[in-house]
Structures are given as structure tokens and as C-alpha cells.
PDB file of C-alpha atoms and ligand atoms in Angstrom:
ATOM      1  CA  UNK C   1     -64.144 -81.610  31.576  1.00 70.00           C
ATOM      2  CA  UNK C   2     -67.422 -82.877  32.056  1.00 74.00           C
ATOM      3  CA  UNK C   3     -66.084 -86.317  34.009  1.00 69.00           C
ATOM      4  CA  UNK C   4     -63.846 -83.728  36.018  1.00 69.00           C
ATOM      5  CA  UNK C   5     -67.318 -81.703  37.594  1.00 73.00           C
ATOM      6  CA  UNK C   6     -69.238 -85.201  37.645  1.00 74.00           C
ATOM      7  CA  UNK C   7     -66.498 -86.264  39.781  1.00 73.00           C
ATOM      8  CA  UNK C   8     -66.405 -83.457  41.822  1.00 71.00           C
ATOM      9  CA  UNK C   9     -70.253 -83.045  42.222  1.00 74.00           C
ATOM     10  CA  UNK C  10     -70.331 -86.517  43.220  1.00 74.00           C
ATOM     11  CA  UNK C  11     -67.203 -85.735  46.073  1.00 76.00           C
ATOM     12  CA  UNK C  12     -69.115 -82.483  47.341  1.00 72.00           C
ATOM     13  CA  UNK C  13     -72.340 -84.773  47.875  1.00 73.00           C
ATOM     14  CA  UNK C  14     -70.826 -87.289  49.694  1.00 76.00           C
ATOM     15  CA  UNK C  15     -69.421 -85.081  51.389  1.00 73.00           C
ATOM     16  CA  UNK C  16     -72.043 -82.936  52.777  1.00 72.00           C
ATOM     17  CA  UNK C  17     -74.237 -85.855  53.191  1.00 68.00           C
ATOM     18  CA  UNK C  18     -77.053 -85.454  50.805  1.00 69.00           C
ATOM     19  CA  UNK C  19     -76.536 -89.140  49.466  1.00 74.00           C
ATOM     20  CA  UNK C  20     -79.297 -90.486  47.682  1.00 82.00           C
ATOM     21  CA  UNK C  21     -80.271 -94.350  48.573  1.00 85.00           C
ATOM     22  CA  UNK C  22     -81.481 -97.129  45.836  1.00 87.00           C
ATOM     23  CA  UNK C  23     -82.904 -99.264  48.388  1.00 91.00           C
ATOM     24  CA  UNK C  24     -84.647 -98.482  51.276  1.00 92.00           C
ATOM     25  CA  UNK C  25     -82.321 -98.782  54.784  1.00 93.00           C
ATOM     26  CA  UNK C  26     -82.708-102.217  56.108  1.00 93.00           C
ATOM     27  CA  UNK C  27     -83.474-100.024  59.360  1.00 92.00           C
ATOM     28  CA  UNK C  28     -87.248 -98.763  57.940  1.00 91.00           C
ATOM     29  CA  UNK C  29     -88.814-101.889  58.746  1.00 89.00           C
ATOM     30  CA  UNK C  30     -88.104-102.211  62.575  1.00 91.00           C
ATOM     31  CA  UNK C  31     -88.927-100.194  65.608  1.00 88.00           C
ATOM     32  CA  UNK C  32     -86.940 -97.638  67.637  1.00 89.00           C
ATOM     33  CA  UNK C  33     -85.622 -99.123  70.563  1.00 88.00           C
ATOM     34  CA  UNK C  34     -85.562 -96.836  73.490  1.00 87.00           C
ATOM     35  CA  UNK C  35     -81.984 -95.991  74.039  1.00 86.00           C
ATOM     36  CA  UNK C  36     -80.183 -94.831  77.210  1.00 90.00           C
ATOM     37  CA  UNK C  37     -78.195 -91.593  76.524  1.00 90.00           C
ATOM     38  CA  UNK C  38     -74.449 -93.402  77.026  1.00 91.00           C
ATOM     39  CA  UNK C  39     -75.931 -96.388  74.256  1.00 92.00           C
ATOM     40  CA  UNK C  40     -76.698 -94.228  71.947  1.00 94.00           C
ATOM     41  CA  UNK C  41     -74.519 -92.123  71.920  1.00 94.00           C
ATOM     42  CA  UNK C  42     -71.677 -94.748  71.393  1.00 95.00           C
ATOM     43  CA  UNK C  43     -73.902 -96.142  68.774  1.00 96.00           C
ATOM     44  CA  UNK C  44     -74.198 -92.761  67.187  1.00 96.00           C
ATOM     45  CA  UNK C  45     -69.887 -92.092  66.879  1.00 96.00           C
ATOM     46  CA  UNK C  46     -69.780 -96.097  65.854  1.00 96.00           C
ATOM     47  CA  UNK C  47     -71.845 -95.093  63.199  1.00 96.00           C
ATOM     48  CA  UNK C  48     -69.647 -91.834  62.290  1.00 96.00           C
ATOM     49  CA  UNK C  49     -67.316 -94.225  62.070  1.00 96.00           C
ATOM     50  CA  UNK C  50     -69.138 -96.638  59.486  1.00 96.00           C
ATOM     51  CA  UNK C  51     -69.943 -93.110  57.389  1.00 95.00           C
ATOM     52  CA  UNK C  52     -66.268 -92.061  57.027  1.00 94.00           C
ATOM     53  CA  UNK C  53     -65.294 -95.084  56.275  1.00 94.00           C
ATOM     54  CA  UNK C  54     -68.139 -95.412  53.313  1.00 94.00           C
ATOM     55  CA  UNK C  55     -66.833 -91.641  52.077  1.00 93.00           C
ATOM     56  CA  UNK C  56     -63.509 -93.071  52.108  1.00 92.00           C
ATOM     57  CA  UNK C  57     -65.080 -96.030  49.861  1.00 91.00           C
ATOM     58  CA  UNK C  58     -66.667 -93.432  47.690  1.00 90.00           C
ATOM     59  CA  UNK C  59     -63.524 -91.918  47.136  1.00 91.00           C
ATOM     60  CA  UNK C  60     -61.247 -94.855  46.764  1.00 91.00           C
ATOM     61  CA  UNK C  61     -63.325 -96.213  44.307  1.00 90.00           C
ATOM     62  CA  UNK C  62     -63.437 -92.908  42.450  1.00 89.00           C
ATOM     63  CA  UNK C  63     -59.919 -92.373  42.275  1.00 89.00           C
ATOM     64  CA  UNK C  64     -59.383 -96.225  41.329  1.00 90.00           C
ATOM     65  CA  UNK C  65     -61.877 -95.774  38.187  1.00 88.00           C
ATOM     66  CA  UNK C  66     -60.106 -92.640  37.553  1.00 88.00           C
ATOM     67  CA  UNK C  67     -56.766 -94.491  37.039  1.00 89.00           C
ATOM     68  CA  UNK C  68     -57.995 -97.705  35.918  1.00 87.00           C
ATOM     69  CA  UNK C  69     -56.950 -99.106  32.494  1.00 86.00           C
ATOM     70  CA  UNK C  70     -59.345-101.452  31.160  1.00 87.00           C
ATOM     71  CA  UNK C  71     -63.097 -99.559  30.650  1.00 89.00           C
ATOM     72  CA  UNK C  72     -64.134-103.190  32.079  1.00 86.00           C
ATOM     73  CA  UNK C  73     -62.404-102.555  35.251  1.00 85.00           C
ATOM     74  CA  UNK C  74     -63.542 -98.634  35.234  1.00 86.00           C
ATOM     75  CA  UNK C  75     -67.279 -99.975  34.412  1.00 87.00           C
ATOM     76  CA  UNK C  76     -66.897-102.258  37.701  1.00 83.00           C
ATOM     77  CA  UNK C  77     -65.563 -99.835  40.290  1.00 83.00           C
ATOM     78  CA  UNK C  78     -68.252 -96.932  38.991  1.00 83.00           C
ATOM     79  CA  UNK C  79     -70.704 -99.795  40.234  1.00 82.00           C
ATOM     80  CA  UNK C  80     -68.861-100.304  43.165  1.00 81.00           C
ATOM     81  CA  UNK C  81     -69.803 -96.800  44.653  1.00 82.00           C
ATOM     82  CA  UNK C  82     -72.863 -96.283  43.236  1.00 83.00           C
ATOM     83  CA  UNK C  83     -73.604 -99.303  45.033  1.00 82.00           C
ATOM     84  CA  UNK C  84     -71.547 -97.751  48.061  1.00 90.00           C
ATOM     85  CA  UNK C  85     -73.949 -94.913  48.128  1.00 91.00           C
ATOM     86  CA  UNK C  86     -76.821 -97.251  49.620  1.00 93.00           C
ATOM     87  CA  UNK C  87     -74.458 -97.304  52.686  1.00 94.00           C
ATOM     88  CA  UNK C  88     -73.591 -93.978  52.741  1.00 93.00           C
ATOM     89  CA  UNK C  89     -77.262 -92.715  53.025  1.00 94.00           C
ATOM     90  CA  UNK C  90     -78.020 -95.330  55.278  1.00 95.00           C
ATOM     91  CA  UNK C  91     -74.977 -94.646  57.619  1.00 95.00           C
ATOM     92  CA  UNK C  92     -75.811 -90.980  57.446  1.00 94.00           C
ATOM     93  CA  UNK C  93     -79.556 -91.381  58.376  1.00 94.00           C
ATOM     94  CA  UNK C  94     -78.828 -93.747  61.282  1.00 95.00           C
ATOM     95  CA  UNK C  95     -76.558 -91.127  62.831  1.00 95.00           C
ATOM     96  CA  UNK C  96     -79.378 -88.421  62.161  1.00 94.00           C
ATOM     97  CA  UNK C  97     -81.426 -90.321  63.910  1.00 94.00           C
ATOM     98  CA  UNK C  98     -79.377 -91.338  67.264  1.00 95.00           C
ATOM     99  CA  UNK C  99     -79.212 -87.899  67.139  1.00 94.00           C
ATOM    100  CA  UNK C 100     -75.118 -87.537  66.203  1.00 94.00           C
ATOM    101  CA  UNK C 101     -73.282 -85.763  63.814  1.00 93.00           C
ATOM    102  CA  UNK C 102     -71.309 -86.645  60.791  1.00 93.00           C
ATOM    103  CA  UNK C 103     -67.478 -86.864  60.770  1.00 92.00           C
ATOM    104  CA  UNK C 104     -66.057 -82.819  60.630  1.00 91.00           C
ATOM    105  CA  UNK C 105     -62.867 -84.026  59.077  1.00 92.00           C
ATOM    106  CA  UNK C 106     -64.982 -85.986  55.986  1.00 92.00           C
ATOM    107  CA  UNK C 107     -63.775 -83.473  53.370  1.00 92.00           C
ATOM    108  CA  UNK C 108     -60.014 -84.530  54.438  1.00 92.00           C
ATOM    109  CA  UNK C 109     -60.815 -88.177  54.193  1.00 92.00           C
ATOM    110  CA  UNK C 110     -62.425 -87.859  51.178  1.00 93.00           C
ATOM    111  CA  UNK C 111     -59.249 -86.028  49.678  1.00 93.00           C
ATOM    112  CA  UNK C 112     -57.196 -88.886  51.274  1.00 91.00           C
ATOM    113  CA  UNK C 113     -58.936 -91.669  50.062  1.00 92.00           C
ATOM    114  CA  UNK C 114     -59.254 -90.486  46.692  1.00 93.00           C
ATOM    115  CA  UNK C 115     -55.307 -89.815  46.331  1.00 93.00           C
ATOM    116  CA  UNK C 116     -55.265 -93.733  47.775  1.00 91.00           C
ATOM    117  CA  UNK C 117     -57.081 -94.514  45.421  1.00 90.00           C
ATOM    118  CA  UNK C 118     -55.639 -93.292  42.124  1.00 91.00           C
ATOM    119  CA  UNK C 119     -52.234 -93.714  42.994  1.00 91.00           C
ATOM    120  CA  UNK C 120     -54.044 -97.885  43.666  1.00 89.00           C
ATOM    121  CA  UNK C 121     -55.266 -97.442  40.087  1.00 89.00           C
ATOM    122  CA  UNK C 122     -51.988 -96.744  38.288  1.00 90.00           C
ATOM    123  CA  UNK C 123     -50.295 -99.690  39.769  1.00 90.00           C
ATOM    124  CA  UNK C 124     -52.565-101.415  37.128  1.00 87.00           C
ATOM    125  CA  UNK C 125     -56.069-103.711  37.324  1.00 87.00           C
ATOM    126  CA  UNK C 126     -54.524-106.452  38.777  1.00 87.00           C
ATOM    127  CA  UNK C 127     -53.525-104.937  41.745  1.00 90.00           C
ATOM    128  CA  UNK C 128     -56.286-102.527  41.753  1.00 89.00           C
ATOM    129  CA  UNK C 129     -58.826-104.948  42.334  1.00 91.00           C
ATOM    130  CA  UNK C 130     -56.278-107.010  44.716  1.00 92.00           C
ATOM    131  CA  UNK C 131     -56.557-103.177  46.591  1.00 90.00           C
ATOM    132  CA  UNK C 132     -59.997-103.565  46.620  1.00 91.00           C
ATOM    133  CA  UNK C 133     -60.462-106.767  47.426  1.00 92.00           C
ATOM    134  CA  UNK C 134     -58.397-106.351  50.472  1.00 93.00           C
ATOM    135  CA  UNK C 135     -60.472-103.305  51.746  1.00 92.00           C
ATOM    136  CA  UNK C 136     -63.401-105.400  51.469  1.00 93.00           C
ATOM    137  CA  UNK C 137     -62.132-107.804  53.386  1.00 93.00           C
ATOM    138  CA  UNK C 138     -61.157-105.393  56.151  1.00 92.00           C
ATOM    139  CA  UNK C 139     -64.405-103.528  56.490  1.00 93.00           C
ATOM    140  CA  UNK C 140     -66.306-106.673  56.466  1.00 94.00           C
ATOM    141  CA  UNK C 141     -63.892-107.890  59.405  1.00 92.00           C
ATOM    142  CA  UNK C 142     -64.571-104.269  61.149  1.00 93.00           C
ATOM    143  CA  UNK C 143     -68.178-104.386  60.867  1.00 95.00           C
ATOM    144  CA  UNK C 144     -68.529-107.731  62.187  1.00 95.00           C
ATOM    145  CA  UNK C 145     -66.542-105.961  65.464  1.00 94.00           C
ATOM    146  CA  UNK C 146     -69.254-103.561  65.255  1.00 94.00           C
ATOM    147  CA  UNK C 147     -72.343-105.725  65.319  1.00 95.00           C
ATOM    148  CA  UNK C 148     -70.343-106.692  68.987  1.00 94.00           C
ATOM    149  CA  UNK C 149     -69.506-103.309  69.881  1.00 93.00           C
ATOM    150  CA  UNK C 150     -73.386-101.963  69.319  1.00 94.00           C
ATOM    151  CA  UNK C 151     -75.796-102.278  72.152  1.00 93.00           C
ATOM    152  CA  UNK C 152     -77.359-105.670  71.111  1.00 93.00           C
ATOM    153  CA  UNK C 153     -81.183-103.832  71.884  1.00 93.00           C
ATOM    154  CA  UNK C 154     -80.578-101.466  69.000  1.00 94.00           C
ATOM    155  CA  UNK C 155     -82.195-103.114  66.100  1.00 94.00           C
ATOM    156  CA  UNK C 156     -81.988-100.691  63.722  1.00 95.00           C
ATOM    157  CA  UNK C 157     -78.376 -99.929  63.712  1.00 96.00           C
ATOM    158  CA  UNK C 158     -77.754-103.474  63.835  1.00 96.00           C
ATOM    159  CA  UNK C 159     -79.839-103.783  60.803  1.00 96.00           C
ATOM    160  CA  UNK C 160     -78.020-101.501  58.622  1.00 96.00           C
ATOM    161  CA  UNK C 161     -74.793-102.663  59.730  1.00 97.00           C
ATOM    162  CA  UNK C 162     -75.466-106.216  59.354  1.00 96.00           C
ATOM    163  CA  UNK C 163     -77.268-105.244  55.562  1.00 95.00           C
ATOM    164  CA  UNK C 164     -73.182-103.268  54.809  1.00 95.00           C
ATOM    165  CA  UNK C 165     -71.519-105.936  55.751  1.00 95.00           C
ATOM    166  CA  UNK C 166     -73.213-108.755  53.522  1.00 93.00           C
ATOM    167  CA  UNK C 167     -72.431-106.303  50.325  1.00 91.00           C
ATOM    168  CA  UNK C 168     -69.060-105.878  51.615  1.00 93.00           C
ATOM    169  CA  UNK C 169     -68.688-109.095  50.991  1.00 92.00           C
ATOM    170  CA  UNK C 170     -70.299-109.638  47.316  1.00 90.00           C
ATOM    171  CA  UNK C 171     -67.743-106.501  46.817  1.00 90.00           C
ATOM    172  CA  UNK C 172     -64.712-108.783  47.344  1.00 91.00           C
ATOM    173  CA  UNK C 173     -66.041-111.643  45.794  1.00 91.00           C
ATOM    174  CA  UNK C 174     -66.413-109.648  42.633  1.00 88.00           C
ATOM    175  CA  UNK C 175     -63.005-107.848  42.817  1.00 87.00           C
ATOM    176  CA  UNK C 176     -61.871-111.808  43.006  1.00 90.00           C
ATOM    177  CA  UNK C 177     -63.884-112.626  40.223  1.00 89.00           C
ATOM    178  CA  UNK C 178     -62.241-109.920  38.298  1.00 86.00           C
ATOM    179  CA  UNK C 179     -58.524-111.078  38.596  1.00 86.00           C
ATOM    180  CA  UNK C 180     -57.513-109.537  41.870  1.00 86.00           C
ATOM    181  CA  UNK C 181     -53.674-110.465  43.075  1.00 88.00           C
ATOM    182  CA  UNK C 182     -53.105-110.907  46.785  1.00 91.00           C
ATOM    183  CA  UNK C 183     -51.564-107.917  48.190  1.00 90.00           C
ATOM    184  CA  UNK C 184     -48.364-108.147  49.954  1.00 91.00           C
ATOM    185  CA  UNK C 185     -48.090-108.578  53.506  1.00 92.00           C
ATOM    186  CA  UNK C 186     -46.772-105.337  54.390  1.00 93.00           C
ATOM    187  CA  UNK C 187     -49.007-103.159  52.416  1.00 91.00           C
ATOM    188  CA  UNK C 188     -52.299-105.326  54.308  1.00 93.00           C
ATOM    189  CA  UNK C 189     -50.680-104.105  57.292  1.00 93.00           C
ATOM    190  CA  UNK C 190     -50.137-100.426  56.294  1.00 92.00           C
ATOM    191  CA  UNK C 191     -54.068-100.575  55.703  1.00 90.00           C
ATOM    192  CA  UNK C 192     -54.837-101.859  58.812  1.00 92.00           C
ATOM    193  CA  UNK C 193     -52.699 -99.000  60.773  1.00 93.00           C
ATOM    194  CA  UNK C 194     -54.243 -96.230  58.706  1.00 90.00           C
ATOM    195  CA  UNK C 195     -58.076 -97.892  59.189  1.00 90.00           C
ATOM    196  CA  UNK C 196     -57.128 -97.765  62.764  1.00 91.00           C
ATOM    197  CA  UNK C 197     -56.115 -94.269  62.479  1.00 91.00           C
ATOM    198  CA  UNK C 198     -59.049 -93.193  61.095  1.00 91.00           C
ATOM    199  CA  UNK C 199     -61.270 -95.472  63.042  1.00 90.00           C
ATOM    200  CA  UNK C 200     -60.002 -93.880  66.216  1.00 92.00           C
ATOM    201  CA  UNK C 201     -60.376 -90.710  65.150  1.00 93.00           C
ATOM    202  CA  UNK C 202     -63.744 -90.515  63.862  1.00 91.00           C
ATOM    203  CA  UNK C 203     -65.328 -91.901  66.739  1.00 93.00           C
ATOM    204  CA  UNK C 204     -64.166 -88.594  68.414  1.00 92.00           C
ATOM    205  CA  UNK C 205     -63.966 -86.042  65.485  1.00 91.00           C
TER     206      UNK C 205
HETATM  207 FE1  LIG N 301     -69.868 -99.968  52.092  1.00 64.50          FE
HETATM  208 FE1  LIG N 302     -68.057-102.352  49.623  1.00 64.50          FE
END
């Protein structure tokens, strides 16, 4: 009972944006560039992008540890989204601050994800950690198309971005480290179609 309203404390936070950060954003330490309205606005909805997709890693990583059967494995995906939450608050603060808005649908993503995530979990470790591993690898890939999608005067975005992306990374190499399979073909492919979905969507919505 008590994991079940930790877990949904932790969903209604992430949520509603009140993420708490370990580490300072990577953004704090350089100046404001001075925006046109069209730059920062698309820097804004690429950045409601980058949030939903860190809710979604909240959640996936919730419902993995959830379902996972080794407390080993359980013990490394709890880390996995604390560690998440750095990016979360970061993501969220950046938008704040190009003066955008979070994602309206993030309560349905976070349901989503989380469903993704168990149902990842009961296939087993193995192929939990090959699950993410694989969605590592993909938002690593998508940031890196963000750091050429953002205007390249906006430091501070760039900052964050660039700071996500390098974790994203350590986050595979430690699902690899772990004993992650390689995921079938198809099922990378199924990923990528619903990341697009989602991308495309929450750069509107
Ligand atoms: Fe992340
Ligand atoms: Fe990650």
C-alpha cells in the first residue's frame, strides 16, 4: 500500500511539474540570449517535446521496476528515474523560461508509458533492460536532432539538451552492463512510430 501512493505521488508530481532537480541545470551558468519571437517559440514546443518524453521516462521506468524480478534490476531502474528527474526539472524550467507551456496531454502519456512499461517488465530482466537500452538509444539519437533543430544562438537550451543527452547515454551503457538482449527488429521499429507519434504531437499539444 505504501509503494502503491509512493508511486502515485511520484506520477502526480511529474505530472504537474513540480520536479525537484539534484544538480543544478547545466543552463544556470550561461546568459540569456535574446531570442526572436518565431526562435523561441520553436525552441519552447522542442522543449515540450524533450519534457514529455522525460515523463514518459519517468513512467516507463516506474512501471519496469514495478514488474521487474530481480530487486537488483528494480534497485537499477528506481535509479534510473530518480536520475531522470534532473531532466525533467530542467526540461520544465527551460520551457518556463522561453515562456511555453508544458505538454496538456502529460497525464495521458504518463498513463501510457507506465502501462509500456510494466507490461516491458513482465517479459523478464533480460528484455527489460534490452527495452531500456533501446529507448536510450533512441532519445539520445532524437536529442542529437534537437541540438540541430534549436536555434544555434540559444545557449541555454542547448546546454540542457546537450547535458540529457550525455546521461542518456551512461543510461544505455548501464542497461548493457546489466545483461540487456537486443530487441527485435520489429519491436525497434514499433518504438520509433510511437516516439514519432508523440513527438509530433507534443510539439503542438
Ligand atoms: Fe532523460
Ligand atoms: Fe535516460
Amino acid at each position: 500500500m505504501d509503494r502503491l501512493i509512493a508511486e502515485f505521488d511520484r506520477a502526480l508530481r511529474a505530472i504537474a511539474g513540480v520536479a525537484h532537480a539534484e544538480r543544478p541545470s547545466p543552463a544556470e551558468a550561461l546568459p540569456e540570449s535574446s531570442l526572436g519571437e518565431e526562435s523561441k517559440a520553436h525552441a519552447a514546443a522542442l522543449m515540450r517535446v524533450n519534457h514529455v518524453g522525460e515523463i514518459c521516462a519517468q513512467a516507463l521506468y516506474q512501471g519496469q521496476a514495478l514488474t521487474a524480478r530481480e530487486p537488483q534490476a528494480r534497485q537499477a531502474l528506481e535509479k534510473a528515474a530518480r536520475e531522470e528527474q534532473d531532466h525533467l526539472a530542467w526540461s520544465a524550467e527551460r520551457i518556463r523560461e522561453l515562456g511555453g507551456r508544458p505538454s496538456l496531454l502529460n497525464p495521458l502519456w504518463y498513463a501510457g508509458s507506465f502501462a509500456i512499461g510494466a507490461a516491458a517488465g513482465l517479459l523478464g530482466d533480460k528484455w527489460n533492460f534490452a527495452f531500456l537500452a533501446e529507448t536510450e538509444r533512441q532519445v539520445e539519437e532524437h536529442l542529437a536532432g534537437h541540438l540541430e533543430a534549436l536555434p544555434p544562438e540559444d545557449r541555454r537550451t542547448r546546454a540542457v539538451v546537450e547535458a540529457m543527452r550525455s546521461d542518456e547515454a551512461q543510461h544505455r551503457a548501464s542497461a548493457l552492463q546489466l545483461g540487456a538482449a537486443e530487441l527485435p527488429e520489429p519491436v525497434k521499429r514499433a518504438m520509433r512510430l510511437a516516439s514519432r507519434v508523440m513527438t509530433t504531437v507534443a510539439y503542438r499539444v
